[in-house]
Amino acid sequence: MNDIITTMFNKKFLEELFKAQELYSKKALRTVFDRLAHASIMRLNQASMDKLYDLMTMAFKYQVLLCPRPKDILLVSFNHMDAIKDFVKDAPGILSQVDETYQQLIEMYTPLSSGDFQLIRQTLLIFFQDMHIRVSIFLKDKVQNSNGRFVLPTSGPVPHGTQIPGLIRMFSCTGEEVTRLQFNSGGNYTPALREGSFEIFGDRVTKLGTNMYSVSRPVETHMSGTSKNSAQHTKVNTAPNPLAKEELNLLAKLMGGLEVQKPGNADSGFRVNLFATDEEEEEALISRPDELSYGVINIQATKV
């Protein structure tokens, strides 16, 4: 992850990214995505890369489409940045790159008007309008139809700065309210939540742009009737798995990507055992004919 984030927030790359320019083509976006994904020791085959790209593009399309107001696109981006910052909190060098990008985002986008953000939102939606790839997690949550199109909610909090629909007020030519009419809005709306923070630190309020795998979901079972209704819900930990990070770092060390720090009295090698247990290996060694000699192969993994 550190390798990918370092490449993503490279100073020269960001300078090009923040230049005023036309929207990237789909082919150019895919090329950038592939190079970022392969910036580390991780390698994906074509099928896996296609699935990852489809998931990323459809997830972002969903986030842009469901933004309560155009300006909330920036809050979605800040949620992305907050998650990235949490990944590299133990790497001061990379963390400074991320903080600098925060500042660039704030300086460039917070002064924009609502009309500017609406133009950005519509431009992004036009880019994604022909993409209707079905994603399993969206289908399970019933926020995507079988044809790949998203389902827009008709309930929940209204955008910040707006009122719950259902009231028409009429004014006279002098500006005085003369009549009020109520109508059925067709949805179950609630008052707006407080506005999210557009600073480096703060509560973004919106959950769009956060880990979509971290919400409670019913355990999939094949039970029926009341047993199915009583299925327990599980919750995925939102914090990054430290074991996964350590495994990736270990793999990087073996591939020569990181310097290996070894104690002076540590064994410099490792043994590959193709048997289930050490006892099974010893028995095979005893029963092996003398004429079938063998040698020990030493592999220096750090020089591969």
PDB file of C-alpha atoms in Angstrom:
ATOM      1  CA  MET A   1       0.000   0.000   0.000  1.00  0.00           C
ATOM      2  CA  ASN A   2       2.818   2.396   0.816  1.00  0.00           C
ATOM      3  CA  ASP A   3       4.305   1.943  -2.671  1.00  0.00           C
ATOM      4  CA  ILE A   4       0.964   2.632  -4.368  1.00  0.00           C
ATOM      5  CA  ILE A   5       0.213   5.681  -2.207  1.00  0.00           C
ATOM      6  CA  THR A   6       3.720   7.080  -2.729  1.00  0.00           C
ATOM      7  CA  THR A   7       3.250   6.847  -6.496  1.00  0.00           C
ATOM      8  CA  MET A   8      -0.270   8.250  -6.329  1.00  0.00           C
ATOM      9  CA  PHE A   9       0.848  11.334  -4.396  1.00  0.00           C
ATOM     10  CA  ASN A  10       4.074  11.884  -6.289  1.00  0.00           C
ATOM     11  CA  LYS A  11       4.684  15.631  -6.639  1.00  0.00           C
ATOM     12  CA  LYS A  12       5.125  15.644 -10.424  1.00  0.00           C
ATOM     13  CA  PHE A  13       2.065  13.434 -10.907  1.00  0.00           C
ATOM     14  CA  LEU A  14      -0.074  15.740  -8.770  1.00  0.00           C
ATOM     15  CA  GLU A  15       1.197  18.828 -10.607  1.00  0.00           C
ATOM     16  CA  GLU A  16      -0.064  17.328 -13.863  1.00  0.00           C
ATOM     17  CA  LEU A  17      -3.307  16.223 -12.222  1.00  0.00           C
ATOM     18  CA  PHE A  18      -4.139  19.684 -10.866  1.00  0.00           C
ATOM     19  CA  LYS A  19      -3.522  21.465 -14.168  1.00  0.00           C
ATOM     20  CA  ALA A  20      -6.584  22.836 -15.955  1.00  0.00           C
ATOM     21  CA  GLN A  21      -7.326  20.294 -18.679  1.00  0.00           C
ATOM     22  CA  GLU A  22     -10.021  18.307 -20.423  1.00  0.00           C
ATOM     23  CA  LEU A  23     -11.457  15.272 -18.683  1.00  0.00           C
ATOM     24  CA  TYR A  24      -9.402  12.102 -19.196  1.00  0.00           C
ATOM     25  CA  SER A  25     -10.712   9.589 -21.722  1.00  0.00           C
ATOM     26  CA  LYS A  26     -11.762   6.152 -20.483  1.00  0.00           C
ATOM     27  CA  LYS A  27      -8.666   4.635 -22.078  1.00  0.00           C
ATOM     28  CA  ALA A  28      -6.362   7.147 -20.383  1.00  0.00           C
ATOM     29  CA  LEU A  29      -8.061   6.587 -17.020  1.00  0.00           C
ATOM     30  CA  ARG A  30      -7.623   2.825 -17.341  1.00  0.00           C
ATOM     31  CA  THR A  31      -3.938   3.263 -18.181  1.00  0.00           C
ATOM     32  CA  VAL A  32      -3.371   5.440 -15.099  1.00  0.00           C
ATOM     33  CA  PHE A  33      -5.287   2.944 -12.959  1.00  0.00           C
ATOM     34  CA  ASP A  34      -3.231  -0.015 -14.208  1.00  0.00           C
ATOM     35  CA  ARG A  35       0.065   1.750 -13.562  1.00  0.00           C
ATOM     36  CA  LEU A  36      -0.967   2.794 -10.067  1.00  0.00           C
ATOM     37  CA  ALA A  37      -2.116  -0.733  -9.206  1.00  0.00           C
ATOM     38  CA  HIS A  38       1.220  -2.151 -10.406  1.00  0.00           C
ATOM     39  CA  ALA A  39       3.337   0.501  -8.659  1.00  0.00           C
ATOM     40  CA  SER A  40       4.031  -2.026  -5.878  1.00  0.00           C
ATOM     41  CA  ILE A  41       5.138  -5.664  -5.919  1.00  0.00           C
ATOM     42  CA  MET A  42       1.494  -6.659  -6.346  1.00  0.00           C
ATOM     43  CA  ARG A  43       0.666  -8.150  -9.734  1.00  0.00           C
ATOM     44  CA  LEU A  44      -2.813  -8.899 -11.046  1.00  0.00           C
ATOM     45  CA  ASN A  45      -3.798 -10.874 -14.105  1.00  0.00           C
ATOM     46  CA  GLN A  46      -6.037  -9.286 -16.723  1.00  0.00           C
ATOM     47  CA  ALA A  47      -9.285 -10.743 -15.364  1.00  0.00           C
ATOM     48  CA  SER A  48      -8.573  -9.587 -11.796  1.00  0.00           C
ATOM     49  CA  MET A  49      -7.561  -6.132 -12.999  1.00  0.00           C
ATOM     50  CA  ASP A  50     -10.778  -5.814 -15.008  1.00  0.00           C
ATOM     51  CA  LYS A  51     -12.875  -6.714 -11.955  1.00  0.00           C
ATOM     52  CA  LEU A  52     -10.977  -4.282  -9.724  1.00  0.00           C
ATOM     53  CA  TYR A  53     -11.346  -1.464 -12.260  1.00  0.00           C
ATOM     54  CA  ASP A  54     -15.076  -2.141 -12.673  1.00  0.00           C
ATOM     55  CA  LEU A  55     -15.565  -2.127  -8.893  1.00  0.00           C
ATOM     56  CA  MET A  56     -13.691   1.148  -8.460  1.00  0.00           C
ATOM     57  CA  THR A  57     -15.488   2.954 -11.287  1.00  0.00           C
ATOM     58  CA  MET A  58     -18.977   1.780 -10.280  1.00  0.00           C
ATOM     59  CA  ALA A  59     -18.358   2.597  -6.610  1.00  0.00           C
ATOM     60  CA  PHE A  60     -17.270   6.130  -7.515  1.00  0.00           C
ATOM     61  CA  LYS A  61     -20.226   6.553  -9.880  1.00  0.00           C
ATOM     62  CA  TYR A  62     -22.542   5.528  -7.043  1.00  0.00           C
ATOM     63  CA  GLN A  63     -20.939   8.072  -4.694  1.00  0.00           C
ATOM     64  CA  VAL A  64     -21.194  10.935  -7.192  1.00  0.00           C
ATOM     65  CA  LEU A  65     -24.770  10.012  -8.122  1.00  0.00           C
ATOM     66  CA  LEU A  66     -25.970   9.953  -4.500  1.00  0.00           C
ATOM     67  CA  CYS A  67     -24.319  13.192  -3.380  1.00  0.00           C
ATOM     68  CA  PRO A  68     -27.155  15.223  -1.752  1.00  0.00           C
ATOM     69  CA  ARG A  69     -25.757  18.434  -3.265  1.00  0.00           C
ATOM     70  CA  PRO A  70     -22.974  19.068  -5.811  1.00  0.00           C
ATOM     71  CA  LYS A  71     -20.528  20.489  -3.239  1.00  0.00           C
ATOM     72  CA  ASP A  72     -20.607  17.200  -1.326  1.00  0.00           C
ATOM     73  CA  ILE A  73     -18.364  15.723  -4.026  1.00  0.00           C
ATOM     74  CA  LEU A  74     -15.526  17.421  -2.163  1.00  0.00           C
ATOM     75  CA  LEU A  75     -16.588  15.728   1.094  1.00  0.00           C
ATOM     76  CA  VAL A  76     -16.511  12.371  -0.721  1.00  0.00           C
ATOM     77  CA  SER A  77     -12.949  13.127  -1.843  1.00  0.00           C
ATOM     78  CA  PHE A  78     -12.004  14.052   1.723  1.00  0.00           C
ATOM     79  CA  ASN A  79     -13.387  10.721   2.933  1.00  0.00           C
ATOM     80  CA  HIS A  80     -11.112   9.032   0.400  1.00  0.00           C
ATOM     81  CA  MET A  81      -8.178  11.097   1.631  1.00  0.00           C
ATOM     82  CA  ASP A  82      -8.950  10.346   5.296  1.00  0.00           C
ATOM     83  CA  ALA A  83      -8.842   6.602   4.585  1.00  0.00           C
ATOM     84  CA  ILE A  84      -5.543   6.934   2.703  1.00  0.00           C
ATOM     85  CA  LYS A  85      -4.078   9.010   5.532  1.00  0.00           C
ATOM     86  CA  ASP A  86      -4.973   6.281   8.017  1.00  0.00           C
ATOM     87  CA  PHE A  87      -3.093   3.733   5.903  1.00  0.00           C
ATOM     88  CA  VAL A  88       0.181   5.717   6.040  1.00  0.00           C
ATOM     89  CA  LYS A  89      -0.056   7.170   9.556  1.00  0.00           C
ATOM     90  CA  ASP A  90       3.177   5.336  10.482  1.00  0.00           C
ATOM     91  CA  ALA A  91       5.111   6.629   7.444  1.00  0.00           C
ATOM     92  CA  PRO A  92       5.951  10.342   8.015  1.00  0.00           C
ATOM     93  CA  GLY A  93       7.413  10.868   4.533  1.00  0.00           C
ATOM     94  CA  ILE A  94       4.306   9.649   2.724  1.00  0.00           C
ATOM     95  CA  LEU A  95       2.043  11.363   5.257  1.00  0.00           C
ATOM     96  CA  SER A  96       3.518  14.744   4.345  1.00  0.00           C
ATOM     97  CA  GLN A  97       2.672  14.100   0.675  1.00  0.00           C
ATOM     98  CA  VAL A  98      -0.937  13.371   1.627  1.00  0.00           C
ATOM     99  CA  ASP A  99      -1.196  16.490   3.810  1.00  0.00           C
ATOM    100  CA  GLU A 100       0.119  18.621   0.956  1.00  0.00           C
ATOM    101  CA  THR A 101      -2.591  17.212  -1.318  1.00  0.00           C
ATOM    102  CA  TYR A 102      -5.212  18.150   1.292  1.00  0.00           C
ATOM    103  CA  GLN A 103      -4.019  21.738   1.089  1.00  0.00           C
ATOM    104  CA  GLN A 104      -4.158  21.747  -2.705  1.00  0.00           C
ATOM    105  CA  LEU A 105      -7.712  20.399  -2.685  1.00  0.00           C
ATOM    106  CA  ILE A 106      -8.845  22.991  -0.147  1.00  0.00           C
ATOM    107  CA  GLU A 107      -7.187  25.907  -1.955  1.00  0.00           C
ATOM    108  CA  MET A 108      -8.499  24.922  -5.388  1.00  0.00           C
ATOM    109  CA  TYR A 109     -12.018  23.670  -4.702  1.00  0.00           C
ATOM    110  CA  THR A 110     -13.451  25.276  -1.554  1.00  0.00           C
ATOM    111  CA  PRO A 111     -13.776  28.749  -3.215  1.00  0.00           C
ATOM    112  CA  LEU A 112     -15.885  27.312  -6.081  1.00  0.00           C
ATOM    113  CA  SER A 113     -19.553  28.194  -6.337  1.00  0.00           C
ATOM    114  CA  SER A 114     -22.460  25.742  -6.283  1.00  0.00           C
ATOM    115  CA  GLY A 115     -22.763  26.195 -10.054  1.00  0.00           C
ATOM    116  CA  ASP A 116     -19.125  25.152 -10.537  1.00  0.00           C
ATOM    117  CA  PHE A 117     -19.637  22.028  -8.453  1.00  0.00           C
ATOM    118  CA  GLN A 118     -22.807  21.212 -10.376  1.00  0.00           C
ATOM    119  CA  LEU A 119     -20.828  21.429 -13.631  1.00  0.00           C
ATOM    120  CA  ILE A 120     -18.161  19.106 -12.195  1.00  0.00           C
ATOM    121  CA  ARG A 121     -20.812  16.640 -11.017  1.00  0.00           C
ATOM    122  CA  GLN A 122     -22.607  16.577 -14.373  1.00  0.00           C
ATOM    123  CA  THR A 123     -19.309  16.154 -16.231  1.00  0.00           C
ATOM    124  CA  LEU A 124     -18.442  13.131 -14.093  1.00  0.00           C
ATOM    125  CA  LEU A 125     -21.897  11.593 -14.507  1.00  0.00           C
ATOM    126  CA  ILE A 126     -21.711  12.029 -18.291  1.00  0.00           C
ATOM    127  CA  PHE A 127     -18.358  10.218 -18.205  1.00  0.00           C
ATOM    128  CA  PHE A 128     -19.896   7.268 -16.322  1.00  0.00           C
ATOM    129  CA  GLN A 129     -23.357   7.267 -17.916  1.00  0.00           C
ATOM    130  CA  ASP A 130     -22.710   4.251 -20.192  1.00  0.00           C
ATOM    131  CA  MET A 131     -21.204   2.125 -17.410  1.00  0.00           C
ATOM    132  CA  HIS A 132     -23.833  -0.236 -15.977  1.00  0.00           C
ATOM    133  CA  ILE A 133     -21.700  -3.006 -14.508  1.00  0.00           C
ATOM    134  CA  ARG A 134     -23.396  -5.056 -11.825  1.00  0.00           C
ATOM    135  CA  VAL A 135     -21.567  -5.196  -8.474  1.00  0.00           C
ATOM    136  CA  SER A 136     -22.497  -7.927  -6.001  1.00  0.00           C
ATOM    137  CA  ILE A 137     -22.413  -5.726  -2.892  1.00  0.00           C
ATOM    138  CA  PHE A 138     -24.738  -3.171  -4.532  1.00  0.00           C
ATOM    139  CA  LEU A 139     -27.109  -5.887  -5.695  1.00  0.00           C
ATOM    140  CA  LYS A 140     -27.250  -7.385  -2.191  1.00  0.00           C
ATOM    141  CA  ASP A 141     -28.016  -3.984  -0.678  1.00  0.00           C
ATOM    142  CA  LYS A 142     -30.705  -3.450  -3.337  1.00  0.00           C
ATOM    143  CA  VAL A 143     -29.189  -0.132  -4.402  1.00  0.00           C
ATOM    144  CA  GLN A 144     -28.566  -1.463  -7.907  1.00  0.00           C
ATOM    145  CA  ASN A 145     -30.996  -3.163 -10.282  1.00  0.00           C
ATOM    146  CA  SER A 146     -30.239  -6.281 -12.311  1.00  0.00           C
ATOM    147  CA  ASN A 147     -29.671  -4.071 -15.373  1.00  0.00           C
ATOM    148  CA  GLY A 148     -26.796  -2.293 -13.588  1.00  0.00           C
ATOM    149  CA  ARG A 149     -28.623   0.988 -12.944  1.00  0.00           C
ATOM    150  CA  PHE A 150     -28.616   2.494  -9.456  1.00  0.00           C
ATOM    151  CA  VAL A 151     -31.722   3.036  -7.344  1.00  0.00           C
ATOM    152  CA  LEU A 152     -32.109   6.594  -6.066  1.00  0.00           C
ATOM    153  CA  PRO A 153     -33.581   6.842  -2.539  1.00  0.00           C
ATOM    154  CA  THR A 154     -36.850   8.686  -1.929  1.00  0.00           C
ATOM    155  CA  SER A 155     -36.311   9.060   1.806  1.00  0.00           C
ATOM    156  CA  GLY A 156     -33.745  10.184   4.338  1.00  0.00           C
ATOM    157  CA  PRO A 157     -32.244  13.591   5.158  1.00  0.00           C
ATOM    158  CA  VAL A 158     -32.579  16.398   2.634  1.00  0.00           C
ATOM    159  CA  PRO A 159     -29.449  18.279   1.449  1.00  0.00           C
ATOM    160  CA  HIS A 160     -27.909  20.795   3.842  1.00  0.00           C
ATOM    161  CA  GLY A 161     -29.483  24.228   3.444  1.00  0.00           C
ATOM    162  CA  THR A 162     -32.791  22.911   2.082  1.00  0.00           C
ATOM    163  CA  GLN A 163     -36.186  22.198   3.612  1.00  0.00           C
ATOM    164  CA  ILE A 164     -38.320  19.072   3.617  1.00  0.00           C
ATOM    165  CA  PRO A 165     -40.502  19.077   0.466  1.00  0.00           C
ATOM    166  CA  GLY A 166     -44.281  19.203   0.884  1.00  0.00           C
ATOM    167  CA  LEU A 167     -45.031  22.895   1.379  1.00  0.00           C
ATOM    168  CA  ILE A 168     -45.838  25.604  -1.186  1.00  0.00           C
ATOM    169  CA  ARG A 169     -45.766  29.200   0.007  1.00  0.00           C
ATOM    170  CA  MET A 170     -47.253  32.023  -2.028  1.00  0.00           C
ATOM    171  CA  PHE A 171     -46.205  35.651  -1.627  1.00  0.00           C
ATOM    172  CA  SER A 172     -47.753  38.932  -2.630  1.00  0.00           C
ATOM    173  CA  CYS A 173     -46.034  41.523  -4.767  1.00  0.00           C
ATOM    174  CA  THR A 174     -44.870  43.230  -1.554  1.00  0.00           C
ATOM    175  CA  GLY A 175     -43.121  40.065  -0.352  1.00  0.00           C
ATOM    176  CA  GLU A 176     -45.660  39.076   2.274  1.00  0.00           C
ATOM    177  CA  GLU A 177     -46.669  35.431   2.596  1.00  0.00           C
ATOM    178  CA  VAL A 178     -50.363  35.101   1.761  1.00  0.00           C
ATOM    179  CA  THR A 179     -51.032  31.379   1.295  1.00  0.00           C
ATOM    180  CA  ARG A 180     -49.616  27.999   2.265  1.00  0.00           C
ATOM    181  CA  LEU A 181     -50.453  24.773   0.478  1.00  0.00           C
ATOM    182  CA  GLN A 182     -49.283  21.323   1.476  1.00  0.00           C
ATOM    183  CA  PHE A 183     -48.789  18.403  -0.885  1.00  0.00           C
ATOM    184  CA  ASN A 184     -47.592  14.808  -0.700  1.00  0.00           C
ATOM    185  CA  SER A 185     -43.908  14.681  -1.665  1.00  0.00           C
ATOM    186  CA  GLY A 186     -43.992  10.929  -2.268  1.00  0.00           C
ATOM    187  CA  GLY A 187     -41.078  10.243   0.074  1.00  0.00           C
ATOM    188  CA  ASN A 188     -40.241   9.969   3.757  1.00  0.00           C
ATOM    189  CA  TYR A 189     -37.776  12.835   4.163  1.00  0.00           C
ATOM    190  CA  THR A 190     -36.123  14.090   7.339  1.00  0.00           C
ATOM    191  CA  PRO A 191     -34.428  17.419   8.207  1.00  0.00           C
ATOM    192  CA  ALA A 192     -30.929  18.019   6.877  1.00  0.00           C
ATOM    193  CA  LEU A 193     -27.904  16.912   8.856  1.00  0.00           C
ATOM    194  CA  ARG A 194     -25.238  19.385   9.863  1.00  0.00           C
ATOM    195  CA  GLU A 195     -22.749  20.367   7.178  1.00  0.00           C
ATOM    196  CA  GLY A 196     -19.590  18.293   6.905  1.00  0.00           C
ATOM    197  CA  SER A 197     -16.138  19.735   7.542  1.00  0.00           C
ATOM    198  CA  PHE A 198     -14.126  20.976   4.554  1.00  0.00           C
ATOM    199  CA  GLU A 199     -10.931  21.278   6.613  1.00  0.00           C
ATOM    200  CA  ILE A 200      -8.046  18.799   6.869  1.00  0.00           C
ATOM    201  CA  PHE A 201      -9.464  17.479  10.132  1.00  0.00           C
ATOM    202  CA  GLY A 202     -13.124  17.187  10.950  1.00  0.00           C
ATOM    203  CA  ASP A 203     -16.304  15.171  10.640  1.00  0.00           C
ATOM    204  CA  ARG A 204     -17.360  14.800   7.001  1.00  0.00           C
ATOM    205  CA  VAL A 205     -20.878  13.704   8.142  1.00  0.00           C
ATOM    206  CA  THR A 206     -21.605  11.926   4.847  1.00  0.00           C
ATOM    207  CA  LYS A 207     -20.723   8.236   4.641  1.00  0.00           C
ATOM    208  CA  LEU A 208     -20.241   8.369   0.870  1.00  0.00           C
ATOM    209  CA  GLY A 209     -16.592   7.670   0.118  1.00  0.00           C
ATOM    210  CA  THR A 210     -16.003   5.588   3.248  1.00  0.00           C
ATOM    211  CA  ASN A 211     -15.405   1.833   3.327  1.00  0.00           C
ATOM    212  CA  MET A 212     -18.571   0.333   1.856  1.00  0.00           C
ATOM    213  CA  TYR A 213     -17.672  -3.083   3.294  1.00  0.00           C
ATOM    214  CA  SER A 214     -17.746  -1.825   6.895  1.00  0.00           C
ATOM    215  CA  VAL A 215     -21.522  -1.742   7.432  1.00  0.00           C
ATOM    216  CA  SER A 216     -23.567  -4.454   9.145  1.00  0.00           C
ATOM    217  CA  ARG A 217     -24.892  -7.060   6.735  1.00  0.00           C
ATOM    218  CA  PRO A 218     -26.985 -10.200   7.249  1.00  0.00           C
ATOM    219  CA  VAL A 219     -25.096 -13.474   7.165  1.00  0.00           C
ATOM    220  CA  GLU A 220     -25.980 -15.383   3.996  1.00  0.00           C
ATOM    221  CA  THR A 221     -27.698 -18.656   4.867  1.00  0.00           C
ATOM    222  CA  HIS A 222     -30.094 -21.096   3.255  1.00  0.00           C
ATOM    223  CA  MET A 223     -32.487 -21.181   6.203  1.00  0.00           C
ATOM    224  CA  SER A 224     -36.172 -20.544   5.711  1.00  0.00           C
ATOM    225  CA  GLY A 225     -39.077 -19.151   7.727  1.00  0.00           C
ATOM    226  CA  THR A 226     -38.425 -17.718  11.166  1.00  0.00           C
ATOM    227  CA  SER A 227     -34.897 -19.151  11.260  1.00  0.00           C
ATOM    228  CA  LYS A 228     -33.915 -17.025   8.284  1.00  0.00           C
ATOM    229  CA  ASN A 229     -35.369 -13.911   9.897  1.00  0.00           C
ATOM    230  CA  SER A 230     -33.313 -14.494  13.021  1.00  0.00           C
ATOM    231  CA  ALA A 231     -29.976 -14.656  11.186  1.00  0.00           C
ATOM    232  CA  GLN A 232     -27.279 -12.745  13.001  1.00  0.00           C
ATOM    233  CA  HIS A 233     -25.616  -9.660  11.551  1.00  0.00           C
ATOM    234  CA  THR A 234     -21.881  -9.300  11.276  1.00  0.00           C
ATOM    235  CA  LYS A 235     -19.831  -6.152  11.243  1.00  0.00           C
ATOM    236  CA  VAL A 236     -16.525  -5.741   9.436  1.00  0.00           C
ATOM    237  CA  ASN A 237     -13.810  -3.893  11.292  1.00  0.00           C
ATOM    238  CA  THR A 238     -13.164  -0.544   9.594  1.00  0.00           C
ATOM    239  CA  ALA A 239      -9.533  -0.424  10.762  1.00  0.00           C
ATOM    240  CA  PRO A 240      -6.893  -1.772   8.356  1.00  0.00           C
ATOM    241  CA  ASN A 241      -5.756  -5.292   9.186  1.00  0.00           C
ATOM    242  CA  PRO A 242      -2.230  -4.965  10.658  1.00  0.00           C
ATOM    243  CA  LEU A 243      -1.473  -8.614   9.848  1.00  0.00           C
ATOM    244  CA  ALA A 244      -2.213  -8.035   6.179  1.00  0.00           C
ATOM    245  CA  LYS A 245       0.163  -5.069   6.137  1.00  0.00           C
ATOM    246  CA  GLU A 246       2.898  -7.103   7.807  1.00  0.00           C
ATOM    247  CA  GLU A 247       2.441  -9.921   5.278  1.00  0.00           C
ATOM    248  CA  LEU A 248       2.810  -7.472   2.393  1.00  0.00           C
ATOM    249  CA  ASN A 249       5.932  -5.969   3.979  1.00  0.00           C
ATOM    250  CA  LEU A 250       7.388  -9.466   4.456  1.00  0.00           C
ATOM    251  CA  LEU A 251       6.723 -10.265   0.804  1.00  0.00           C
ATOM    252  CA  ALA A 252       8.407  -7.014  -0.189  1.00  0.00           C
ATOM    253  CA  LYS A 253      11.467  -7.968   1.868  1.00  0.00           C
ATOM    254  CA  LEU A 254      11.666 -11.380   0.219  1.00  0.00           C
ATOM    255  CA  MET A 255      11.435  -9.759  -3.220  1.00  0.00           C
ATOM    256  CA  GLY A 256      14.179  -7.290  -2.366  1.00  0.00           C
ATOM    257  CA  GLY A 257      11.855  -4.277  -2.153  1.00  0.00           C
ATOM    258  CA  LEU A 258      12.819  -3.402   1.421  1.00  0.00           C
ATOM    259  CA  GLU A 259      16.013  -3.652   3.414  1.00  0.00           C
ATOM    260  CA  VAL A 260      15.984  -6.653   5.722  1.00  0.00           C
ATOM    261  CA  GLN A 261      17.168  -5.954   9.257  1.00  0.00           C
ATOM    262  CA  LYS A 262      18.514  -9.159  10.841  1.00  0.00           C
ATOM    263  CA  PRO A 263      19.829  -9.707  14.358  1.00  0.00           C
ATOM    264  CA  GLY A 264      23.447 -10.758  14.553  1.00  0.00           C
ATOM    265  CA  ASN A 265      22.622 -14.221  15.928  1.00  0.00           C
ATOM    266  CA  ALA A 266      19.659 -14.903  13.604  1.00  0.00           C
ATOM    267  CA  ASP A 267      19.621 -17.722  11.082  1.00  0.00           C
ATOM    268  CA  SER A 268      20.127 -16.192   7.636  1.00  0.00           C
ATOM    269  CA  GLY A 269      18.183 -18.856   5.755  1.00  0.00           C
ATOM    270  CA  PHE A 270      14.929 -20.739   5.768  1.00  0.00           C
ATOM    271  CA  ARG A 271      13.973 -24.319   4.934  1.00  0.00           C
ATOM    272  CA  VAL A 272      11.198 -25.392   2.598  1.00  0.00           C
ATOM    273  CA  ASN A 273       9.507 -28.569   3.850  1.00  0.00           C
ATOM    274  CA  LEU A 274       7.375 -30.343   1.267  1.00  0.00           C
ATOM    275  CA  PHE A 275       6.078 -32.852   3.822  1.00  0.00           C
ATOM    276  CA  ALA A 276       3.148 -32.362   6.168  1.00  0.00           C
ATOM    277  CA  THR A 277       5.312 -32.694   9.307  1.00  0.00           C
ATOM    278  CA  ASP A 278       8.998 -32.898  10.248  1.00  0.00           C
ATOM    279  CA  GLU A 279       8.454 -36.493  11.435  1.00  0.00           C
ATOM    280  CA  GLU A 280       7.153 -37.502   8.013  1.00  0.00           C
ATOM    281  CA  GLU A 281      10.225 -35.946   6.415  1.00  0.00           C
ATOM    282  CA  GLU A 282      12.568 -37.893   8.749  1.00  0.00           C
ATOM    283  CA  GLU A 283      10.804 -41.181   7.982  1.00  0.00           C
ATOM    284  CA  ALA A 284      11.116 -40.531   4.255  1.00  0.00           C
ATOM    285  CA  LEU A 285      14.818 -39.781   4.711  1.00  0.00           C
ATOM    286  CA  ILE A 286      15.428 -43.082   6.547  1.00  0.00           C
ATOM    287  CA  SER A 287      13.580 -45.147   3.927  1.00  0.00           C
ATOM    288  CA  ARG A 288      15.317 -43.408   1.014  1.00  0.00           C
ATOM    289  CA  PRO A 289      17.827 -45.656  -0.913  1.00  0.00           C
ATOM    290  CA  ASP A 290      21.466 -44.658  -0.511  1.00  0.00           C
ATOM    291  CA  GLU A 291      21.997 -44.453  -4.265  1.00  0.00           C
ATOM    292  CA  LEU A 292      19.489 -41.591  -4.463  1.00  0.00           C
ATOM    293  CA  SER A 293      21.680 -38.884  -3.063  1.00  0.00           C
ATOM    294  CA  TYR A 294      20.446 -35.362  -2.628  1.00  0.00           C
ATOM    295  CA  GLY A 295      21.846 -31.946  -1.933  1.00  0.00           C
ATOM    296  CA  VAL A 296      20.711 -28.857  -0.104  1.00  0.00           C
ATOM    297  CA  ILE A 297      19.676 -25.897  -2.246  1.00  0.00           C
ATOM    298  CA  ASN A 298      20.272 -22.471  -0.686  1.00  0.00           C
ATOM    299  CA  ILE A 299      18.135 -19.632  -2.043  1.00  0.00           C
ATOM    300  CA  GLN A 300      19.103 -16.018  -1.456  1.00  0.00           C
ATOM    301  CA  ALA A 301      15.641 -14.492  -1.780  1.00  0.00           C
ATOM    302  CA  THR A 302      16.774 -10.900  -1.300  1.00  0.00           C
ATOM    303  CA  LYS A 303      18.730 -11.037  -4.579  1.00  0.00           C
ATOM    304  CA  VAL A 304      15.981 -12.480  -6.760  1.00  0.00           C
TER     305      VAL A 304
END
